[in-house]
PDB file of C-alpha atoms in Angstrom:
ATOM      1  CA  UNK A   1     115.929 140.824  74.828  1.00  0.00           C
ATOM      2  CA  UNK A   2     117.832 137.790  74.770  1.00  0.00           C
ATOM      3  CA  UNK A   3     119.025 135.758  71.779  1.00  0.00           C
ATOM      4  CA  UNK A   4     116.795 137.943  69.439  1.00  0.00           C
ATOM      5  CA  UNK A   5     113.647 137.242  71.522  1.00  0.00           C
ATOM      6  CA  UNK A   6     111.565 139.237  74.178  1.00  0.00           C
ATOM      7  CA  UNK A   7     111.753 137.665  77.921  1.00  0.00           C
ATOM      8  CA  UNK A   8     108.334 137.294  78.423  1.00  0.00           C
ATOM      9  CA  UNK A   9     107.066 136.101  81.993  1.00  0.00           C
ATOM     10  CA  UNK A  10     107.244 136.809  85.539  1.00  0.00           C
ATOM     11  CA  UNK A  11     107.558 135.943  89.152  1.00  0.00           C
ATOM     12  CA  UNK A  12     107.269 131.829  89.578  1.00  0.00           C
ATOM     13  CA  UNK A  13     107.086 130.566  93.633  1.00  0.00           C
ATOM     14  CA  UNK A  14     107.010 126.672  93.353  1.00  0.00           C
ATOM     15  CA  UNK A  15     108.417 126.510  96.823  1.00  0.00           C
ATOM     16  CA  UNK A  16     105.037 126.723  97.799  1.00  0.00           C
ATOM     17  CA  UNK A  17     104.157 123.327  96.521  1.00  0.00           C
ATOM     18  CA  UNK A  18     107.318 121.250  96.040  1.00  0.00           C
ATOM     19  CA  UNK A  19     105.449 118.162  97.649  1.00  0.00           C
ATOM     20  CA  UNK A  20     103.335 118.256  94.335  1.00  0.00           C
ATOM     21  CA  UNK A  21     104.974 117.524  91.488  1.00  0.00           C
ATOM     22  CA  UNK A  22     101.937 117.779  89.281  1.00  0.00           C
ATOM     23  CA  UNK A  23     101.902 121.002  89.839  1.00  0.00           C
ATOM     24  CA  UNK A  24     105.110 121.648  88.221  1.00  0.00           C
ATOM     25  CA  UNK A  25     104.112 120.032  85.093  1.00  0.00           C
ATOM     26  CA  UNK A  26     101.261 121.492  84.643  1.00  0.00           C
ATOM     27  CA  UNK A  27     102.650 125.104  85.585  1.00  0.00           C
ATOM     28  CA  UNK A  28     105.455 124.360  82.174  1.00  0.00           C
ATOM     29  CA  UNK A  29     102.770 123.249  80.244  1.00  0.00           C
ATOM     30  CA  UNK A  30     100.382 126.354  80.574  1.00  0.00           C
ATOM     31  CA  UNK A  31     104.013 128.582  80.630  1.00  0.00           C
ATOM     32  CA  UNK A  32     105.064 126.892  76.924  1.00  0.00           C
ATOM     33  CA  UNK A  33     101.253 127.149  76.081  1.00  0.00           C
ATOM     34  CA  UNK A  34     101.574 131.203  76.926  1.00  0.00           C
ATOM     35  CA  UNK A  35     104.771 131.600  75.211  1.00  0.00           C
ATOM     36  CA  UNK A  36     106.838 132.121  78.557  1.00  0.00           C
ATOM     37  CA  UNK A  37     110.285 132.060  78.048  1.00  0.00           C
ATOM     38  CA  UNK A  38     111.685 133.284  81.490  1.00  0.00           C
ATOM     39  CA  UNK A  39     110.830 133.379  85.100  1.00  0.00           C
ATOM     40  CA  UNK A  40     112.307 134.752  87.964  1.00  0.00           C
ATOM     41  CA  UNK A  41     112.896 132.262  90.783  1.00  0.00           C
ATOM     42  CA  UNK A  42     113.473 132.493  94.557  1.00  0.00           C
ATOM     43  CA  UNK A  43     112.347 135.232  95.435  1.00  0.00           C
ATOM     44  CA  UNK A  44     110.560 134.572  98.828  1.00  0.00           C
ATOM     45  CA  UNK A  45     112.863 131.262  99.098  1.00  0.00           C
ATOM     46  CA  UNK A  46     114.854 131.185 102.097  1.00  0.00           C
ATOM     47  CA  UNK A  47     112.994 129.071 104.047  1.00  0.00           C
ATOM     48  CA  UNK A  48     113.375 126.452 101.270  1.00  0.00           C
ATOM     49  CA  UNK A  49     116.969 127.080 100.691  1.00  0.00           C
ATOM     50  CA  UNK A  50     118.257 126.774 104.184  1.00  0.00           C
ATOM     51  CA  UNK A  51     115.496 125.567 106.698  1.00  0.00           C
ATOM     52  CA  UNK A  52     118.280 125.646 109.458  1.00  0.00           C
ATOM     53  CA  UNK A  53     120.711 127.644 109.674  1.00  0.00           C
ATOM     54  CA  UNK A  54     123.572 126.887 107.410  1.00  0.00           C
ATOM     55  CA  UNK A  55     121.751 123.456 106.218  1.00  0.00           C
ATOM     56  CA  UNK A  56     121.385 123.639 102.318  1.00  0.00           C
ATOM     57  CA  UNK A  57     118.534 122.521 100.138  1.00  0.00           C
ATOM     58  CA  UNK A  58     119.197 123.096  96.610  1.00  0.00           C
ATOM     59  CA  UNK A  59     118.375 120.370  95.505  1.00  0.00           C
ATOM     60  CA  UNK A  60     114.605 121.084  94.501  1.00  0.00           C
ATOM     61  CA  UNK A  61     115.985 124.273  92.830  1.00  0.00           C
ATOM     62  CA  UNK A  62     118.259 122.430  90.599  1.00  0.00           C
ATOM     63  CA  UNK A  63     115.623 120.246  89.462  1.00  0.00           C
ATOM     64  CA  UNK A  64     113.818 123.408  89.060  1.00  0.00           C
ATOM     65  CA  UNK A  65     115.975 125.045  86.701  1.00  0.00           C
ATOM     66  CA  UNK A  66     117.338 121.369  84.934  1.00  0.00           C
ATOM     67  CA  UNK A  67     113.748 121.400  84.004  1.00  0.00           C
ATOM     68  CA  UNK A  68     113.158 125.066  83.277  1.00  0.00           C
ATOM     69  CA  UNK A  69     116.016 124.567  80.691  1.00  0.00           C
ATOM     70  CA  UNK A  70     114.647 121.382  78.935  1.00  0.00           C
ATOM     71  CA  UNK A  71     111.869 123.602  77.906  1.00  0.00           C
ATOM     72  CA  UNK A  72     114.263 126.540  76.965  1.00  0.00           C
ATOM     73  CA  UNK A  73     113.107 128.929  79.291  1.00  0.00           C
ATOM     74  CA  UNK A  74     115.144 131.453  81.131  1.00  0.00           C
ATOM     75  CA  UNK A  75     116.009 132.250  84.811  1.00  0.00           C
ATOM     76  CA  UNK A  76     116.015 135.320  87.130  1.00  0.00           C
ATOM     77  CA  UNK A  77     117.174 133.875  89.845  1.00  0.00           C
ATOM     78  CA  UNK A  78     116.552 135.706  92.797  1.00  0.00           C
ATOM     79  CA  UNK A  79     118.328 136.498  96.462  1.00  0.00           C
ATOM     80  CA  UNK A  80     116.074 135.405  98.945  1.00  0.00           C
ATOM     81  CA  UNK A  81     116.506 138.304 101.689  1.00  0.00           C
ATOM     82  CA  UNK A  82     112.984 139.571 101.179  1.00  0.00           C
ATOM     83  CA  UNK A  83     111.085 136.739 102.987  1.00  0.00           C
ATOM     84  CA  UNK A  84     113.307 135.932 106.163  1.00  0.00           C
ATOM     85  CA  UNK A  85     113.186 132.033 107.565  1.00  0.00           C
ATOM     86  CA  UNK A  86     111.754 131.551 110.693  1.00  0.00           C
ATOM     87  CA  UNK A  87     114.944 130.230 112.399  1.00  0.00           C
ATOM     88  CA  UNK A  88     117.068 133.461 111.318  1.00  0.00           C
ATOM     89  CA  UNK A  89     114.095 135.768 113.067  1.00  0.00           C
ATOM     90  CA  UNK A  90     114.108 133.729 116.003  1.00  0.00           C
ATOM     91  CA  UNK A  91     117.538 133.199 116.772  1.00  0.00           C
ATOM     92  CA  UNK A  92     118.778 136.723 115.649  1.00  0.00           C
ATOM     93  CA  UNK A  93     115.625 139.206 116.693  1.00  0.00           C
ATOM     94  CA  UNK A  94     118.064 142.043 115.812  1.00  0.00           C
ATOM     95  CA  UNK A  95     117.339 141.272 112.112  1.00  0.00           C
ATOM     96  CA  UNK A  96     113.982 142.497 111.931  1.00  0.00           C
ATOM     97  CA  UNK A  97     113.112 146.645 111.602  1.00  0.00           C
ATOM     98  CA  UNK A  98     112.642 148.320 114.154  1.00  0.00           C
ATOM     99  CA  UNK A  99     109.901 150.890 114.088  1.00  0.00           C
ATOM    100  CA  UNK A 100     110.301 155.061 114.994  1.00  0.00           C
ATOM    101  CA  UNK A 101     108.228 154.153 118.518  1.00  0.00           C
ATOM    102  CA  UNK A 102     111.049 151.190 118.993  1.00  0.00           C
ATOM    103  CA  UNK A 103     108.983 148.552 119.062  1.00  0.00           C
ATOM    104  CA  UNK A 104     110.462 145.922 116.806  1.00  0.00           C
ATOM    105  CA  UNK A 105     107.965 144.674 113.885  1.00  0.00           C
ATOM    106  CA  UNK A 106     106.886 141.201 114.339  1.00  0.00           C
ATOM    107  CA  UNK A 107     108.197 138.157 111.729  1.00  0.00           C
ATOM    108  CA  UNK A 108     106.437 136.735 108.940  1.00  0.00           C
ATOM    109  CA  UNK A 109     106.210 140.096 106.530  1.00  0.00           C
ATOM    110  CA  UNK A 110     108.281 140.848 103.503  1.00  0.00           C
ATOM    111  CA  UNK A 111     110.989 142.978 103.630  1.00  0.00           C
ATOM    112  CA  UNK A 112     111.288 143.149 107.488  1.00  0.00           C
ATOM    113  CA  UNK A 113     114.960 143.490 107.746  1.00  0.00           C
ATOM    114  CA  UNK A 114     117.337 145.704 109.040  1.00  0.00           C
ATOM    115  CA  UNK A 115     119.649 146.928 106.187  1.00  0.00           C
ATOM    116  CA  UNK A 116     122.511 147.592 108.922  1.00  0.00           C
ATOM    117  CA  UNK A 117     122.333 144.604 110.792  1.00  0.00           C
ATOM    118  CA  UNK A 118     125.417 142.673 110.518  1.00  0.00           C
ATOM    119  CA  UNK A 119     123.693 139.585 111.087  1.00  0.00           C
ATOM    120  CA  UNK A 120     121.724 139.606 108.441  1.00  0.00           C
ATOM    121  CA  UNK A 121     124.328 141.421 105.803  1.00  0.00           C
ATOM    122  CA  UNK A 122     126.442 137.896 107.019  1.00  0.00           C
ATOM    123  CA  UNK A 123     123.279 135.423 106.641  1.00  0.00           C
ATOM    124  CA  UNK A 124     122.593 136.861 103.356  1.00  0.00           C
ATOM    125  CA  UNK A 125     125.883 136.882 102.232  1.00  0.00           C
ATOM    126  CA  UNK A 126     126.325 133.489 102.956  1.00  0.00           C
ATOM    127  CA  UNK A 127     122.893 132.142 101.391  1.00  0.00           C
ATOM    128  CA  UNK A 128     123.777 134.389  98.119  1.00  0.00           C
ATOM    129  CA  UNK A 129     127.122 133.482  97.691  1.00  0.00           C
ATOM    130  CA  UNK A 130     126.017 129.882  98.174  1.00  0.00           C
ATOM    131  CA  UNK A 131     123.329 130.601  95.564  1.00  0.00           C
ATOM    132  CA  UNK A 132     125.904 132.044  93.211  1.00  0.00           C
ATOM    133  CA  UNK A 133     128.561 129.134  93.579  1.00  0.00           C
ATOM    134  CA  UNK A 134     125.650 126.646  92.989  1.00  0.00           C
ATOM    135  CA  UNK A 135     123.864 128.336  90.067  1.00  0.00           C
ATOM    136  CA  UNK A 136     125.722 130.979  88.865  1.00  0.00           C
ATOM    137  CA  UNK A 137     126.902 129.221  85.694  1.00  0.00           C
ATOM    138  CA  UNK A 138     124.273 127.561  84.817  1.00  0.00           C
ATOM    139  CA  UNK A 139     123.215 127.825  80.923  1.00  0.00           C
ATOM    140  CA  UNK A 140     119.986 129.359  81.741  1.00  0.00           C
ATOM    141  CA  UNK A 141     120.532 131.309  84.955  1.00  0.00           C
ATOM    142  CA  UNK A 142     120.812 134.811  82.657  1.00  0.00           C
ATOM    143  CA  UNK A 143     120.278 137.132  85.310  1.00  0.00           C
ATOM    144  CA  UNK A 144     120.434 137.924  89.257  1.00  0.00           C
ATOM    145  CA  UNK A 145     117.373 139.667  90.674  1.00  0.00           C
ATOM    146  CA  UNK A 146     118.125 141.402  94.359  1.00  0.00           C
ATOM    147  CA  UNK A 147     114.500 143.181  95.189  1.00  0.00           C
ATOM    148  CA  UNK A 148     112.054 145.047  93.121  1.00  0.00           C
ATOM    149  CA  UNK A 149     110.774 146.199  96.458  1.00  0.00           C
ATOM    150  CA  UNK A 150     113.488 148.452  97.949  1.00  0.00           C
ATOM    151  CA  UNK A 151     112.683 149.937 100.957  1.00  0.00           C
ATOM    152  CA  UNK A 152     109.984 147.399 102.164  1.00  0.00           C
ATOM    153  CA  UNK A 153     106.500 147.288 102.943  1.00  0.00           C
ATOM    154  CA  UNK A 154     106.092 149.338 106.025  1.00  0.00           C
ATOM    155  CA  UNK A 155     104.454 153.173 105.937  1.00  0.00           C
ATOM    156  CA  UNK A 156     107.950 154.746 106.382  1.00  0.00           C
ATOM    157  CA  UNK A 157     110.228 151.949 105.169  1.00  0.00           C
ATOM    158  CA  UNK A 158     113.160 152.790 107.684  1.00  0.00           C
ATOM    159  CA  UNK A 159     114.542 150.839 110.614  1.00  0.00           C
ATOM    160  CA  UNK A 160     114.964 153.021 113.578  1.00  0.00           C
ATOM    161  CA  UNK A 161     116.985 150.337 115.584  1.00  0.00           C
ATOM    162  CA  UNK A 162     120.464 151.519 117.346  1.00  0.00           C
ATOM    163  CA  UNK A 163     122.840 150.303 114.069  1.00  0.00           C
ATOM    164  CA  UNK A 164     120.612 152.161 111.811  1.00  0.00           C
ATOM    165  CA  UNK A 165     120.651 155.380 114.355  1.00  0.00           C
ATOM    166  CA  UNK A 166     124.435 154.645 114.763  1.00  0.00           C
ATOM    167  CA  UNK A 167     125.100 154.627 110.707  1.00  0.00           C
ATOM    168  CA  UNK A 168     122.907 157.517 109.939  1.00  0.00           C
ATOM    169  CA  UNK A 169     125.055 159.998 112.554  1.00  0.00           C
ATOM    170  CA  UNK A 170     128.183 158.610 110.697  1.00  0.00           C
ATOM    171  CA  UNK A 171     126.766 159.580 107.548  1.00  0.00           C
ATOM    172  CA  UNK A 172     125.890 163.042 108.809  1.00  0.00           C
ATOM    173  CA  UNK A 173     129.123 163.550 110.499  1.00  0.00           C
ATOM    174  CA  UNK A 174     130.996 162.411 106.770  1.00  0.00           C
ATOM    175  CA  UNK A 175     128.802 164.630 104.742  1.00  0.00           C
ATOM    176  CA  UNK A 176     128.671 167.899 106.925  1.00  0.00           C
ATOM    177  CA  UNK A 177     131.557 167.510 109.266  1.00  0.00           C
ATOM    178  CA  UNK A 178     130.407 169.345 112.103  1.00  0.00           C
ATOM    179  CA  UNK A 179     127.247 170.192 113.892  1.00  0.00           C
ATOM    180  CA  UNK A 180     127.300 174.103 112.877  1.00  0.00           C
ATOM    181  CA  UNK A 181     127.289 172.931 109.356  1.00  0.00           C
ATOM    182  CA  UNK A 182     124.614 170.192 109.472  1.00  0.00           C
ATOM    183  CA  UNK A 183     122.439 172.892 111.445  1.00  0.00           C
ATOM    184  CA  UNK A 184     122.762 175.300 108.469  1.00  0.00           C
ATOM    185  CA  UNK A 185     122.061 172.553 105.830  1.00  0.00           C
ATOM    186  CA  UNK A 186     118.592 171.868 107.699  1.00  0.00           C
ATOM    187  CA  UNK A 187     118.023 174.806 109.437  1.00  0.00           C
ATOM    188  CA  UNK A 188     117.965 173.567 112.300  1.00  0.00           C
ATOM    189  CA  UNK A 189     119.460 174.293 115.745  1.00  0.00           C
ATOM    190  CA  UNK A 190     120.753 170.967 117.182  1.00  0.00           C
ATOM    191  CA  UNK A 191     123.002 170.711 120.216  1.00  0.00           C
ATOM    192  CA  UNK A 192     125.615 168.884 121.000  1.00  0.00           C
ATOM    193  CA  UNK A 193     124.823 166.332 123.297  1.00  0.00           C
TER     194      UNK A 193
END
């Protein structure tokens, strides 16, 4: 609830059709006719948001919400990490999952990217914080949504690349300290390499 009201709405994607304004306007008008009062925005963005690496376009977002708020409705705004732009999977292949058979999964899906990677932790950092300084006090920007699809969209959802190998053995060797004891946890009989 906000201000004594229900949100009431959902996802909203205009990225897809910025070069139709129309569109827009009709979109608020059925939303006010519906009784929508808050969308969430951004979500599968990037590519919109920075089409080249470090290269900013905000601009079509700030109309967005500008507009959004004329009509009093309400913004989720959203990190963009779950639909990756082109130029980051090209440039840096080491962002994308890697699957148990090591074959790296292709671009283009959602939620393709490796949680380790420091390359993408930095080029998601950087497009979030650039978000935030942007956005983050705007009247109607209410909330901040990171994923609602943790873990991804693959049949195991975990990347099997050498950071993600390299951080799960630290997080064994933190939790059970030494080989004996992990083997007794799982009962198991692993050897030291």
């Amino acid at each position: 609830m906000l201000g004594g009201r229900i949100l009431y709405g959902g996802d909203y994607n205009p990225d897809q059709w910025l070069e139709h304004p129309e569109v827009l306007e009709q979109d608020v008008r059925l939303m006010k006719e519906s009784k929508v009062n808050c969308v969430s925005l951004g979500i599968f963005a990037w590519a919109a948001l920075e089409p080249e690496e470090g290269v900013y376009q905000m601009d079509w977002l700030d109309r967005l919400i500008t507009r959004m708020e004329e009509e009093d409705i309400q913004i989720i705004l959203a990190t963009p990490s779950a639909a990756m732009p082109h130029w980051l999977t090209q440039r840096y292949p080491e962002v994308m999952q890697v699957q148990a058979d090591g074959r790296r999964n292709l671009p283009g899906k959602r939620h393709n990217f490796c949680y380790t990677s420091p390359v993408m932790r930095e080029k998601t950092k950087a497009i979030d914080r650039e978000l935030s300084r942007r956005f983050g006090r705007r009247k109607n920007v209410i909330l901040w949504h990171i994923s609602n699809e943790l873990g991804g969209n693959f049949a195991d959802s975990v990347c099997h690349c050498e950071y993600c190998q390299a951080a799960f053995r630290k997080w064994l060797k933190k939790k059970y300290g030494t080989l004996q004891n992990l083997n007794q946890a799982w009962w198991n009989y692993f050897l030291e390499p």
